Coordinates of N, CA, C and O in Angstrom, one line a residue:
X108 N 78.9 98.3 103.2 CA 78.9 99.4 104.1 C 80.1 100.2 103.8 O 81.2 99.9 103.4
X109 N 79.5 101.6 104.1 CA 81.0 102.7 103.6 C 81.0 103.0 104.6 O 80.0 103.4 105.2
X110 N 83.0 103.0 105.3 CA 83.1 103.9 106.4 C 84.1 104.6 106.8 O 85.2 104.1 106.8
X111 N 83.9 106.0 107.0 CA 85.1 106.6 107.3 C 85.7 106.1 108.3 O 85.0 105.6 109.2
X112 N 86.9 106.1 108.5 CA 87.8 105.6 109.3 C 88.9 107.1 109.6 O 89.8 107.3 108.8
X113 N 88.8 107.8 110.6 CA 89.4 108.9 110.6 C 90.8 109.1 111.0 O 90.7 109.2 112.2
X114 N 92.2 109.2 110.5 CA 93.5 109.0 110.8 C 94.0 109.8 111.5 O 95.1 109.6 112.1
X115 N 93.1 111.1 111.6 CA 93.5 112.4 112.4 C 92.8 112.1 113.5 O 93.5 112.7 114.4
X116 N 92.0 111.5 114.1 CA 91.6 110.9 115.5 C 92.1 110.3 116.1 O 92.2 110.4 117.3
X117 N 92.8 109.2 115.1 CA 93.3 108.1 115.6 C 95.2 108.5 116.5 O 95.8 108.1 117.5
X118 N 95.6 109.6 115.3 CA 96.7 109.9 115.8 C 96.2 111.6 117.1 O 96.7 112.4 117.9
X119 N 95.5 111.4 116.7 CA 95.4 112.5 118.2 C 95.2 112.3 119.4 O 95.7 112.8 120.4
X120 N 94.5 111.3 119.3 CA 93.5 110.2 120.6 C 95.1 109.2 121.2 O 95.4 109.1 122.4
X121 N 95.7 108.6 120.1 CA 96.9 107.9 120.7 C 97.7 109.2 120.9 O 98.6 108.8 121.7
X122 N 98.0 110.3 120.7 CA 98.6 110.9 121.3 C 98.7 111.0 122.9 O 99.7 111.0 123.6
X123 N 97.5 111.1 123.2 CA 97.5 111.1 124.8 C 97.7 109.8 125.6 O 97.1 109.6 126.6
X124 N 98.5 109.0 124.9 CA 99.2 107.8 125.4 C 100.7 108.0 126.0 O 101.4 107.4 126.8
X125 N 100.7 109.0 125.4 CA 102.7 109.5 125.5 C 102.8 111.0 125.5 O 103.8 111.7 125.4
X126 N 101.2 111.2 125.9 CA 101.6 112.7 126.6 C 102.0 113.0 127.7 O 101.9 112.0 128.4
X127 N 102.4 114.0 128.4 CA 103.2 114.4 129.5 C 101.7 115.5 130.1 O 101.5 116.2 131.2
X128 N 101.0 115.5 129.4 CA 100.2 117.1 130.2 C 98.7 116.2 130.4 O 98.1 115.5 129.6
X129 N 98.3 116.5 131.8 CA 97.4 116.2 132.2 C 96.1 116.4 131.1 O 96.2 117.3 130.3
X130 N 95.3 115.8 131.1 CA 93.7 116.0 130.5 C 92.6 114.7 131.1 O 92.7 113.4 131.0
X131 N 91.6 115.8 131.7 CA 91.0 115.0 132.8 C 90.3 114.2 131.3 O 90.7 113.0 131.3
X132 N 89.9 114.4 130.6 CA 89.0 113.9 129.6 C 89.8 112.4 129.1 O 89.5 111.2 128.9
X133 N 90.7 112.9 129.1 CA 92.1 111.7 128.6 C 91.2 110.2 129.0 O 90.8 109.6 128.0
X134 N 90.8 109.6 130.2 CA 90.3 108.0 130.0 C 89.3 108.1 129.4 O 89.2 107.4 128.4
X135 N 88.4 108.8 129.6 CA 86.9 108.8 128.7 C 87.6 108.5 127.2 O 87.5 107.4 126.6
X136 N 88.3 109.7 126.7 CA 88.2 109.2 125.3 C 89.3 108.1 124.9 O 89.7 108.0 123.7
X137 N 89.8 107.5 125.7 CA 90.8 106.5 125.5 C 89.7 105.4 125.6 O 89.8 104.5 124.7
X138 N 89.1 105.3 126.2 CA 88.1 104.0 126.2 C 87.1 104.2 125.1 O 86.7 103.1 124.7
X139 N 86.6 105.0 124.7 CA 86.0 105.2 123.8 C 86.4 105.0 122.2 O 85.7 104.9 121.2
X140 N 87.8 105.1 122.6 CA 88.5 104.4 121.4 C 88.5 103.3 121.2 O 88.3 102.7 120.2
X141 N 88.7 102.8 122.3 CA 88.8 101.2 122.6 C 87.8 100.3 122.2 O 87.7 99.2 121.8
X142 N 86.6 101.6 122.6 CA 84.9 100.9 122.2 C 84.8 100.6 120.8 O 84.3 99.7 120.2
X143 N 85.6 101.6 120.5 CA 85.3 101.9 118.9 C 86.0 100.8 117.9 O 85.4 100.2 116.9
X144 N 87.3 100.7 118.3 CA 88.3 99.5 117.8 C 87.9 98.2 118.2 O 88.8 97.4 117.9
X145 N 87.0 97.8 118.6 CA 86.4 96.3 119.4 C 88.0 96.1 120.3 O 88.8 95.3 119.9
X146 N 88.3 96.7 121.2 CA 89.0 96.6 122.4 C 90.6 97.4 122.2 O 90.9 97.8 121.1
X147 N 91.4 97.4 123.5 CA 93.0 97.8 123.6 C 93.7 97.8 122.5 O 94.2 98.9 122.2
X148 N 93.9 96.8 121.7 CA 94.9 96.5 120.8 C 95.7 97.3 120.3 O 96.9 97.2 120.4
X149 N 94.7 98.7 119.7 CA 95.3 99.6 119.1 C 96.5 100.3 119.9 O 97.6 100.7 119.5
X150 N 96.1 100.3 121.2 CA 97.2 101.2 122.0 C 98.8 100.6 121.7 O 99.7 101.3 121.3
X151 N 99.0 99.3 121.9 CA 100.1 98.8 121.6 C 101.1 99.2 120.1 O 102.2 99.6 119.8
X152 N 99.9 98.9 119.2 CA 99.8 99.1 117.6 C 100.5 100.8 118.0 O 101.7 100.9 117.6
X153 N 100.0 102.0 118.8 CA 100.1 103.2 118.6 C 101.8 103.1 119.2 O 102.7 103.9 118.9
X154 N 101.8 102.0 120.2 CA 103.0 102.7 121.0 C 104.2 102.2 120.3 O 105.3 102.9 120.3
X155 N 104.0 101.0 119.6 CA 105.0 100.5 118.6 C 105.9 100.8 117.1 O 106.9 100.5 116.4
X156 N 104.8 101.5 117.1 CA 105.3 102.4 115.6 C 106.3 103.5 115.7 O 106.7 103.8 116.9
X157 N 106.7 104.2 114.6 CA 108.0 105.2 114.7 C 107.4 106.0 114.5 O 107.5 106.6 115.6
X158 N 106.6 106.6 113.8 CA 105.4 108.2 114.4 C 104.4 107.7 114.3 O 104.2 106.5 114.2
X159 N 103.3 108.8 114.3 CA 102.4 108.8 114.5 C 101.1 108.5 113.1 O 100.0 108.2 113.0
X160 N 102.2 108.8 112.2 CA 101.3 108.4 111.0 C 101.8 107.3 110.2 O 101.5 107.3 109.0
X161 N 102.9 106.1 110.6 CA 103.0 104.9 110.8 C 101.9 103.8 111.9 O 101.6 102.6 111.8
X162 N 101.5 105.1 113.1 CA 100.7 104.4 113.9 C 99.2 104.3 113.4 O 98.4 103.4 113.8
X163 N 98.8 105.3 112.2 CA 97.3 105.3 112.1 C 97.3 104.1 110.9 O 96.5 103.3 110.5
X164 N 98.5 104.3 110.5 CA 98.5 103.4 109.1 C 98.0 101.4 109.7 O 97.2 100.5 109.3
X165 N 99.2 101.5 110.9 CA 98.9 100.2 111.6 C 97.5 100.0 112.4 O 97.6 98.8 112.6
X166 N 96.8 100.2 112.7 CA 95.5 100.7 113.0 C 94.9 100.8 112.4 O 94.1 99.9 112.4
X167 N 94.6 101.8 111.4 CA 93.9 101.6 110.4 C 93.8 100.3 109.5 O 92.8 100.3 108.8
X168 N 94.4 99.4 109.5 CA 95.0 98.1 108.6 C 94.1 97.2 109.6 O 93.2 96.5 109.1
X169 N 94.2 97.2 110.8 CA 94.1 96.1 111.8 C 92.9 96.5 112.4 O 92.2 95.5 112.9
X170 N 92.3 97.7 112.4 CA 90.8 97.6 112.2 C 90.0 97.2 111.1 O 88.9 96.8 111.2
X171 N 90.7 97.4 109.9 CA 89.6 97.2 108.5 C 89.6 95.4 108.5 O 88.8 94.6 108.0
X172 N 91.0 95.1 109.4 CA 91.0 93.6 109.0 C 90.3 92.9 109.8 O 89.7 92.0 109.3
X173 N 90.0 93.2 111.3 CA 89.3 93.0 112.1 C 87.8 92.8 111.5 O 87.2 91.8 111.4
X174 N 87.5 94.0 111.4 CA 85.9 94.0 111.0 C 85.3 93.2 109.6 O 84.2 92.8 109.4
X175 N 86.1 93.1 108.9 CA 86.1 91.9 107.5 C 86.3 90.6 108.4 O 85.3 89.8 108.3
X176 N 86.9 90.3 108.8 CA 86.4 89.0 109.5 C 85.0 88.7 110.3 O 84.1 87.9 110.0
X177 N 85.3 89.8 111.4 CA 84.0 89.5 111.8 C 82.6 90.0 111.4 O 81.7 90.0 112.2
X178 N 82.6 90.5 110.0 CA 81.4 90.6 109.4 C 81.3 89.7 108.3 O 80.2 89.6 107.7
X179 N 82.4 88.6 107.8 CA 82.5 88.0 106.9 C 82.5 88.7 105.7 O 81.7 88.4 104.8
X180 N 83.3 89.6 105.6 CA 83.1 90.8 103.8 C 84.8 90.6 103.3 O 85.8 90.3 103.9
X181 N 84.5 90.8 102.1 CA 85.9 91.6 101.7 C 85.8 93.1 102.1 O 84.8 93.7 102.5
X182 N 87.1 93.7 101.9 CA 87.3 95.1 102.7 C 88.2 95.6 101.4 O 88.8 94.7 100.8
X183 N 88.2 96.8 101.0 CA 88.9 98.0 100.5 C 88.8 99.1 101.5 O 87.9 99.4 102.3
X184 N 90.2 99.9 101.0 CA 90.7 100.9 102.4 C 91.4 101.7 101.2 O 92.5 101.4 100.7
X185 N 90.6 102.8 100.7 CA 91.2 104.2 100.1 C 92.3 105.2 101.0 O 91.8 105.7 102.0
X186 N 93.1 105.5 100.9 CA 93.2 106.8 101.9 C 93.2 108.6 101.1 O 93.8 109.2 100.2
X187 N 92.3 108.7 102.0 CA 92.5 110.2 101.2 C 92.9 111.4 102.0 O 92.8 111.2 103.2
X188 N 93.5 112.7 101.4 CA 94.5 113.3 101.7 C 93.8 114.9 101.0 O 93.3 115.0 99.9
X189 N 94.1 115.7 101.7 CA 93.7 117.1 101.9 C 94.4 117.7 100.5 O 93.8 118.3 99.6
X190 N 95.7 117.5 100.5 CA 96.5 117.3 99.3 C 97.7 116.6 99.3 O 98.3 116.1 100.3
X191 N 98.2 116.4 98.0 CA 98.9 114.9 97.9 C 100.2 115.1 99.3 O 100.7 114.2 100.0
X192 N 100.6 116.3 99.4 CA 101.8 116.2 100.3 C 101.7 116.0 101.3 O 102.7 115.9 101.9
X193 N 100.4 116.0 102.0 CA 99.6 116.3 103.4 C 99.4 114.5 103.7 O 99.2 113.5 102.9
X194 N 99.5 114.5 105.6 CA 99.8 112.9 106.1 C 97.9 112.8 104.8 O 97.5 113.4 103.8
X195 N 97.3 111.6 106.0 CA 96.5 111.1 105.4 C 95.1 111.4 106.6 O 95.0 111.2 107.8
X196 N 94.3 111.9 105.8 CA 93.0 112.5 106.6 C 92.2 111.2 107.3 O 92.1 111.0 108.5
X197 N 91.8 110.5 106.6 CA 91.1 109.6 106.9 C 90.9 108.4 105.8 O 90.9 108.7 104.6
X198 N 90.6 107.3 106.1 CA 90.7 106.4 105.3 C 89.1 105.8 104.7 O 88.3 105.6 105.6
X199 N 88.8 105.5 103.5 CA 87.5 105.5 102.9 C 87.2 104.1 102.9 O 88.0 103.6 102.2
X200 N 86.7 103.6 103.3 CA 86.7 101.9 103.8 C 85.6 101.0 103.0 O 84.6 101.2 103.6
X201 N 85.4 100.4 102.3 CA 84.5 99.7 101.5 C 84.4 98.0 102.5 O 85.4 97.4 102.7
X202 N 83.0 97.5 102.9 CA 83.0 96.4 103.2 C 81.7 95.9 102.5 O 80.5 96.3 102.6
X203 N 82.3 94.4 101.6 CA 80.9 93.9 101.0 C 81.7 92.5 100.5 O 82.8 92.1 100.3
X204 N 80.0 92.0 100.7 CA 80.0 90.9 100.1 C 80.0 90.4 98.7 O 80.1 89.2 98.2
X205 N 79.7 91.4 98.3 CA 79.6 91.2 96.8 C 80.7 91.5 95.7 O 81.2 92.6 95.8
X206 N 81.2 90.6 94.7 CA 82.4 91.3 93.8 C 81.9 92.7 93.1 O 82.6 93.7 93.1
X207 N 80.4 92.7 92.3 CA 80.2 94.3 92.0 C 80.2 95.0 92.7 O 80.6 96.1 92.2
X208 N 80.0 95.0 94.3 CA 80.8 96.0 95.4 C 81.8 96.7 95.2 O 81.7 97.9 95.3
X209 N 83.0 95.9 95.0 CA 84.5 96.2 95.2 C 84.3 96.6 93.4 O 84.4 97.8 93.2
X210 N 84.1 96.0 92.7 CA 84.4 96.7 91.1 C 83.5 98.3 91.3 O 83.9 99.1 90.4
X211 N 83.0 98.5 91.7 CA 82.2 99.8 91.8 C 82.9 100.9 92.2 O 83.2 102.0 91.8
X212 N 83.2 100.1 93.4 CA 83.9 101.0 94.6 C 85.1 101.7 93.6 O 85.4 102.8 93.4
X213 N 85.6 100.3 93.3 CA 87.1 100.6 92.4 C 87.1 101.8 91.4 O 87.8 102.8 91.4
X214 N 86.2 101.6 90.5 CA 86.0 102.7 89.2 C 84.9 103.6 89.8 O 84.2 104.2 89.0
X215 N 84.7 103.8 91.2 CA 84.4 105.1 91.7 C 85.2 106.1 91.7 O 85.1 107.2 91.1
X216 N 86.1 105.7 92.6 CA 88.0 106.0 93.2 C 88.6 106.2 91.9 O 89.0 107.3 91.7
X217 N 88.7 105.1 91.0 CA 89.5 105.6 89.8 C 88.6 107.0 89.0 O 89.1 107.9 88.2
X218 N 87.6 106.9 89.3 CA 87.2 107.9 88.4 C 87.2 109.7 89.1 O 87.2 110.8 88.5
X219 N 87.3 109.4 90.1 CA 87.2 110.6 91.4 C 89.0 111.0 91.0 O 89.3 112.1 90.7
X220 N 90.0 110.0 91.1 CA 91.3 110.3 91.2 C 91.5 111.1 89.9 O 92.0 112.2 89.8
X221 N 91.0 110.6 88.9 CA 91.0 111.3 87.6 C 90.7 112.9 87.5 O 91.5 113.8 87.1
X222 N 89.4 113.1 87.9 CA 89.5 114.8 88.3 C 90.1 115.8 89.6 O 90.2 117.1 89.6
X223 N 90.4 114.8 90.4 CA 91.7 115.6 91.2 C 92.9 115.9 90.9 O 93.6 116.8 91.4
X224 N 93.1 115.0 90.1 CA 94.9 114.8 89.5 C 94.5 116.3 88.3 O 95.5 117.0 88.0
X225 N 93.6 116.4 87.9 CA 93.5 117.7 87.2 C 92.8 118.9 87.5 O 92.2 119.6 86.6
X226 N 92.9 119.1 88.9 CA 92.3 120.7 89.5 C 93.7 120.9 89.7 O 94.6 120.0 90.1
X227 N 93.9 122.2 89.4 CA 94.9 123.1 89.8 C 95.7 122.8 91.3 O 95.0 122.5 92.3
X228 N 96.7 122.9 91.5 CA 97.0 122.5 92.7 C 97.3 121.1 93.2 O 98.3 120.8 93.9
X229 N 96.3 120.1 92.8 CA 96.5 119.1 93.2 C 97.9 118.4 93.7 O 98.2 117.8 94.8
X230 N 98.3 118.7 92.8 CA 100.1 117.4 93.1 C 101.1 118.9 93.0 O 102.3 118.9 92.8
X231 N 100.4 120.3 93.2 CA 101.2 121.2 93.5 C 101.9 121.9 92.3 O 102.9 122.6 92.4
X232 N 101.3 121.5 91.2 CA 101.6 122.1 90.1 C 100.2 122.6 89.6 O 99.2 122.7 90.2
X233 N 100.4 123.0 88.3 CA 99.0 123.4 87.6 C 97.8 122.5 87.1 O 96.9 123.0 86.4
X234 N 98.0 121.2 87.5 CA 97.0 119.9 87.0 C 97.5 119.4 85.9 O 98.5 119.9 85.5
X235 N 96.9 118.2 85.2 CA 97.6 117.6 84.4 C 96.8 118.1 82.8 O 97.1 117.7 81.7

């Protein structure tokens, strides 16, 4: 199973943990996170960290670890990034049972990083 795991949700959505300004929508989508993470946990994980993209990183970790257990898989967690200096957009999540899974996945990623690292721009220079 491939799944995005989105970091920009996760730190927006815990944002409204420690906001100060009303939003009636605010429980719906707090539980709905909750739905999504198989329960609360994350809120703590959000409130414990030093920002907010320490918080997706912890969350993100402890959902992929979560759901590898209880699907019985190995798990890989790419994160990918808008550009290299930019937090992290969302995280690319591999879950399988199989070792050709994870070698696939792997020399997918490696081979995807290879032509990013050489479009213009990429690491903010002219490519390699």
């Amino acid at each position: 199973m491939l799944l995005n795991f989105n970091a920009n949700a996760v730190r927006r959505i815990g944002g409204l943990l420690t906001s100060t300004k009303h939003n009636p929508r605010e429980p719906a989508t707090l539980n709905a996170m909750d739905a999504a993470c198989g329960g609360d946990w994350w809120r703590e994980e959000f409130l414990d960290s030093a920002d907010n993209q320490e918080a997706a990183e912890r969350i993100t970790n402890g959902f992929v670890d979560r759901v590898s257990h209880e699907i019985g898989s190995g798990a890989w967690s790419i994160e990918v990034r808008n550009r290299a200096h930019h937090q992290v957009a969302y995280n690319l999540v591999l879950y399988t049972r199989h070792n050709d899974g994870m070698w696939v996945f792997g020399e997918a990623a490696s081979l995807a990083q290879v032509e990013w690292r050489r479009a213009p721009g990429a690491w903010g220079g002219r490519g390699a």
